[in-house]
């Protein structure tokens, strides 16, 4: 089992911060919102994106996958009552010369072995695609 530790604290009525190891993230906890920080829903989406990107880094050597670049775009749908994320859609765009079958293999492995991916898939509708960069 792996354990993780994050602390968070309120800075003022406009924001908070979360910290782990030597990293600090500014959080948008202002009721009016703020453009220079992630709100909680955006943090959830960013966590999924980070999971996909980190998973890719783990899989590249295991699959001998040739990758020049990767981008993840996510869209979350939140309902008001009760408040929850009801759907997350994502698109992964890979810059590679690998075959379509190998790109699909990468996607299947990301789905199978992603910690955040599997956690969210058990809690909400999670749907995504992978495609080659044009």
C-alpha positions as MATLAB code, in Angstrom:
seq = 'XXXXXXXXXXXXXXXXXXXXXXXXXXXXXXXXXXXXXXXXXXXXXXXXXXXXXXXXXXXXXXXXXXXXXXXXXXXXXXXXXXXXXXXXXXXXXXXXXXXXXXXXXXXXXXXXXXXXXXXXXXXXXXXXXXXXXX';
ca = [
       0.000    0.000    0.000;
       1.154    3.517   -0.758;
       0.240    6.430    1.460;
      -0.066   10.052    0.399;
      -0.207   13.163    2.545;
      -1.486   16.606    1.563;
      -2.274   19.527    3.838;
      -4.439   22.484    2.877;
      -5.136   25.765    4.582;
      -7.187   28.878    4.071;
      -5.099   31.930    3.199;
      -8.019   34.396    3.200;
     -11.514   34.774    1.779;
     -10.104   34.597   -1.739;
      -7.983   31.501   -1.684;
      -6.296   28.616   -0.032;
      -3.260   26.476   -0.697;
      -2.456   22.806   -0.670;
       0.995   21.433   -0.005;
       2.780   18.116   -0.361;
       6.521   17.534   -0.234;
       8.088   20.764   -1.577;
       5.121   21.623   -3.831;
       2.406   24.209   -3.192;
      -0.759   24.708   -5.233;
      -2.977   27.781   -4.942;
      -6.644   26.780   -4.684;
      -9.623   28.832   -5.804;
     -11.857   28.795   -2.733;
     -13.275   32.297   -3.317;
     -17.069   32.182   -3.638;
     -16.785   34.631   -6.564;
     -14.084   32.494   -8.204;
     -10.646   33.563   -9.300;
      -8.941   33.124  -12.665;
      -5.440   32.392  -11.342;
      -6.208   29.168   -9.456;
      -7.945   25.819   -9.873;
     -11.301   25.391   -8.153;
     -12.083   21.994   -6.576;
     -13.816   20.601   -9.697;
     -10.902   21.708  -11.878;
      -8.478   20.108   -9.416;
     -10.368   16.832   -9.792;
     -10.032   17.033  -13.576;
      -6.364   18.006  -13.259;
      -5.795   14.962  -11.041;
      -7.199   12.722  -13.761;
      -5.035   14.439  -16.381;
      -1.957   14.002  -14.174;
      -2.844   10.322  -13.702;
      -3.047    9.822  -17.468;
       0.212   11.687  -18.094;
       2.107    9.932  -15.307;
       0.716    6.591  -16.443;
       1.998    7.343  -19.925;
       5.477    7.989  -18.533;
       5.336    4.611  -16.773;
       4.042    2.791  -19.863;
       6.391    4.262  -22.497;
       9.358    2.064  -21.521;
       7.206   -0.981  -20.691;
       5.535   -0.920  -24.122;
       8.594    0.423  -25.988;
       6.205    3.108  -27.181;
       7.669    5.916  -29.296;
       6.065    9.176  -28.155;
       6.994   12.748  -29.075;
       4.212   14.365  -27.057;
       0.826   13.935  -25.409;
      -2.030   16.254  -24.451;
      -5.140   15.541  -22.392;
      -8.315   17.616  -22.625;
     -11.087   17.064  -20.060;
     -14.669   18.204  -19.618;
     -16.567   17.671  -16.374;
     -20.301   17.939  -15.890;
     -21.497   18.867  -12.400;
     -25.040   18.734  -11.089;
     -26.258   21.095   -8.383;
     -28.474   18.913   -6.206;
     -26.989   16.925   -4.727;
     -23.716   18.495   -5.821;
     -21.533   15.971   -7.602;
     -19.587   15.392  -10.779;
     -21.908   13.250  -12.891;
     -19.770   12.841  -15.994;
     -16.189   13.317  -17.129;
     -15.182   13.137  -20.778;
     -11.594   13.261  -21.941;
      -9.580   13.204  -25.139;
      -5.964   12.101  -25.282;
      -3.965   13.294  -28.285;
      -0.654   11.534  -28.892;
       2.103   12.692  -31.197;
       3.507    9.390  -32.414;
       4.159    7.229  -35.458;
       2.942    4.109  -33.618;
       0.157    2.062  -35.236;
      -3.497    2.573  -34.327;
      -3.407   -0.792  -32.528;
      -0.489    0.353  -30.359;
      -2.238    3.641  -29.588;
      -5.292    1.663  -28.480;
      -3.032   -0.569  -26.374;
      -1.651    2.506  -24.623;
      -5.200    3.705  -23.916;
      -6.331    0.340  -22.541;
      -3.315    0.223  -20.221;
      -3.950    3.774  -19.013;
      -7.520    2.788  -18.194;
      -6.531   -0.448  -16.505;
      -3.680    0.796  -14.319;
      -4.553    4.416  -13.472;
      -5.225    4.978   -9.777;
      -7.220    8.180  -10.186;
      -8.797    6.834  -13.372;
     -10.152    3.748  -11.620;
     -11.245    5.701   -8.558;
     -13.279    8.115  -10.676;
     -14.597    5.387  -12.977;
     -16.141    3.766   -9.897;
     -17.810    7.015   -8.819;
     -19.010    8.708  -12.015;
     -19.469    8.197  -15.736;
     -15.983    8.372  -17.230;
     -15.613    8.278  -20.994;
     -12.690    9.083  -23.232;
     -10.927    8.651  -26.504;
      -7.372    8.595  -27.734;
      -6.248    9.789  -31.158;
      -3.162   10.619  -33.138;
      -2.149   14.267  -33.406;
      -2.955   15.663  -36.830;
];
